[in-house]
């Protein structure tokens, strides 16, 4: 299993979203949770794919900590989602399209990178970018 394999699962999840974003969480080379954006159906502006997948998993685990887990997300986590990642202590973020990429195709974004959020936090989170970026952007075509 490589990073592209897991990003493809996030892409599949994204297709079910109200906005076309998806995320999966992986541990020990296995997907343990998947989610997508449900902002409209839940009338919840915080129901981004990343917040949803984190909530699904931490609820299931009955533990707010996701140390040792990796999140794959089709779009770079927005400042809200990046902060949620910080609070969980998740170990790694792997994203497809960056906030800049998404702004360039007219997607509404807050223009602060997840690395800026992490750098101002008390955690170190590894960030890997650009995995299947074109496929992640193609969702909006
Ligand atoms: Zn977000």
Short mmCIF file of C-alpha atoms and ligand atoms in Angstrom, two decimals:
data_model
loop_
_atom_site.label_atom_id
_atom_site.label_comp_id
_atom_site.label_asym_id
_atom_site.label_seq_id
_atom_site.Cartn_x
_atom_site.Cartn_y
_atom_site.Cartn_z
CA UNK A 1 0.00 0.00 0.00
CA UNK A 2 1.42 3.35 -0.96
CA UNK A 3 0.29 6.93 -0.52
CA UNK A 4 -1.48 6.96 -3.88
CA UNK A 5 -3.55 3.93 -2.90
CA UNK A 6 -4.87 5.70 0.22
CA UNK A 7 -5.41 8.98 -1.63
CA UNK A 8 -7.54 7.10 -4.17
CA UNK A 9 -9.77 5.98 -1.29
CA UNK A 10 -10.02 9.60 -0.13
CA UNK A 11 -10.94 10.56 -3.72
CA UNK A 12 -13.71 7.94 -3.73
CA UNK A 13 -15.05 9.37 -0.46
CA UNK A 14 -14.85 12.91 -1.87
CA UNK A 15 -17.32 12.03 -4.63
CA UNK A 16 -20.05 11.52 -2.00
CA UNK A 17 -19.44 14.93 -0.42
CA UNK A 18 -21.60 18.05 -0.44
CA UNK A 19 -18.40 19.82 -1.42
CA UNK A 20 -16.05 17.45 -3.22
CA UNK A 21 -13.57 16.78 -0.46
CA UNK A 22 -12.76 13.42 1.13
CA UNK A 23 -10.46 12.09 3.81
CA UNK A 24 -9.34 8.77 5.23
CA UNK A 25 -7.31 7.94 8.32
CA UNK A 26 -4.72 5.19 8.14
CA UNK A 27 -2.87 3.24 10.78
CA UNK A 28 -0.46 0.35 10.23
CA UNK A 29 -1.19 0.43 6.49
CA UNK A 30 -4.93 0.04 7.01
CA UNK A 31 -7.80 2.49 6.57
CA UNK A 32 -9.59 2.87 9.90
CA UNK A 33 -12.03 5.67 8.98
CA UNK A 34 -13.27 7.52 5.89
CA UNK A 35 -15.49 10.58 5.50
CA UNK A 36 -16.50 13.43 3.25
CA UNK A 37 -17.90 16.92 3.47
CA UNK A 38 -21.45 17.01 4.90
CA UNK A 39 -21.81 20.76 5.49
CA UNK A 40 -25.14 21.03 3.64
CA UNK A 41 -26.84 17.81 4.69
CA UNK A 42 -25.89 18.36 8.35
CA UNK A 43 -26.36 22.16 8.26
CA UNK A 44 -22.97 22.22 9.96
CA UNK A 45 -20.32 24.61 8.66
CA UNK A 46 -17.65 22.60 10.50
CA UNK A 47 -18.54 19.31 8.79
CA UNK A 48 -15.50 19.27 6.54
CA UNK A 49 -14.15 15.87 5.46
CA UNK A 50 -11.23 16.05 7.89
CA UNK A 51 -13.32 17.08 10.92
CA UNK A 52 -15.84 14.34 10.05
CA UNK A 53 -13.22 11.61 9.69
CA UNK A 54 -11.52 12.67 12.93
CA UNK A 55 -14.86 12.69 14.78
CA UNK A 56 -15.82 9.30 13.37
CA UNK A 57 -12.60 7.73 14.54
CA UNK A 58 -12.18 9.41 17.93
CA UNK A 59 -15.81 8.57 18.76
CA UNK A 60 -15.21 4.96 17.76
CA UNK A 61 -11.96 4.84 19.78
CA UNK A 62 -13.47 6.79 22.71
CA UNK A 63 -10.17 8.66 22.70
CA UNK A 64 -9.44 12.17 21.39
CA UNK A 65 -5.81 11.31 20.61
CA UNK A 66 -4.79 10.11 17.17
CA UNK A 67 -1.07 9.87 17.75
CA UNK A 68 0.42 7.36 15.35
CA UNK A 69 -2.33 7.87 12.76
CA UNK A 70 -2.06 9.47 9.32
CA UNK A 71 -4.79 11.50 7.61
CA UNK A 72 -5.09 11.53 3.82
CA UNK A 73 -7.16 14.37 2.49
CA UNK A 74 -7.93 15.41 -1.08
CA UNK A 75 -7.56 19.10 -0.23
CA UNK A 76 -5.04 20.68 2.10
CA UNK A 77 -6.64 21.03 5.54
CA UNK A 78 -8.12 24.49 6.06
CA UNK A 79 -7.09 26.35 9.23
CA UNK A 80 -10.04 24.81 11.14
CA UNK A 81 -9.17 21.28 10.06
CA UNK A 82 -5.43 21.79 10.50
CA UNK A 83 -6.16 22.94 14.05
CA UNK A 84 -8.35 19.88 14.63
CA UNK A 85 -5.39 17.78 13.47
CA UNK A 86 -3.17 19.59 15.98
CA UNK A 87 -5.62 18.91 18.83
CA UNK A 88 -5.73 15.19 17.97
CA UNK A 89 -1.95 14.90 17.86
CA UNK A 90 -2.20 13.05 14.56
CA UNK A 91 1.27 12.13 13.28
CA UNK A 92 1.05 12.87 9.58
CA UNK A 93 -1.04 14.82 7.06
CA UNK A 94 -0.93 13.79 3.40
CA UNK A 95 -2.87 15.99 1.01
CA UNK A 96 -3.56 16.24 -2.70
CA UNK A 97 -4.46 19.77 -3.82
CA UNK A 98 -3.07 22.71 -1.87
CA UNK A 99 -5.10 25.68 -0.67
CA UNK A 100 -3.36 27.72 -3.39
CA UNK A 101 -4.34 25.13 -6.03
CA UNK A 102 -7.96 25.28 -4.81
CA UNK A 103 -8.02 29.09 -4.81
CA UNK A 104 -6.71 29.00 -8.40
CA UNK A 105 -9.86 27.10 -9.45
CA UNK A 106 -12.14 29.43 -7.48
CA UNK A 107 -12.85 27.22 -4.49
CA UNK A 108 -13.65 29.17 -1.32
CA UNK A 109 -10.64 28.86 0.98
CA UNK A 110 -9.05 30.64 3.91
CA UNK A 111 -5.57 31.43 2.63
CA UNK A 112 -3.46 30.09 5.48
CA UNK A 113 -1.49 26.91 4.83
CA UNK A 114 -1.75 23.94 7.17
CA UNK A 115 1.99 24.21 7.70
CA UNK A 116 1.56 27.77 9.00
CA UNK A 117 -1.04 26.55 11.48
CA UNK A 118 1.14 23.65 12.60
CA UNK A 119 4.23 25.87 12.88
CA UNK A 120 2.36 28.13 15.31
CA UNK A 121 1.15 25.19 17.38
CA UNK A 122 2.80 23.07 20.04
CA UNK A 123 3.03 19.98 17.83
CA UNK A 124 5.16 18.63 15.05
CA UNK A 125 3.12 17.00 12.28
CA UNK A 126 4.74 15.63 9.14
CA UNK A 127 3.12 17.08 5.99
CA UNK A 128 3.32 15.49 2.55
CA UNK A 129 1.76 17.39 -0.34
CA UNK A 130 0.68 16.93 -3.91
CA UNK A 131 -0.29 13.24 -3.84
CA UNK A 132 -2.63 12.76 -6.85
CA UNK A 133 -3.03 16.54 -6.94
CA UNK A 134 -4.47 16.56 -10.47
CA UNK A 135 -7.11 13.94 -9.64
CA UNK A 136 -8.04 15.92 -6.51
CA UNK A 137 -8.48 19.09 -8.58
CA UNK A 138 -10.28 17.20 -11.35
CA UNK A 139 -13.16 16.55 -8.91
CA UNK A 140 -14.19 20.18 -9.42
CA UNK A 141 -13.98 20.16 -13.22
ZN1 LIG B 1 -11.53 22.23 6.68
#
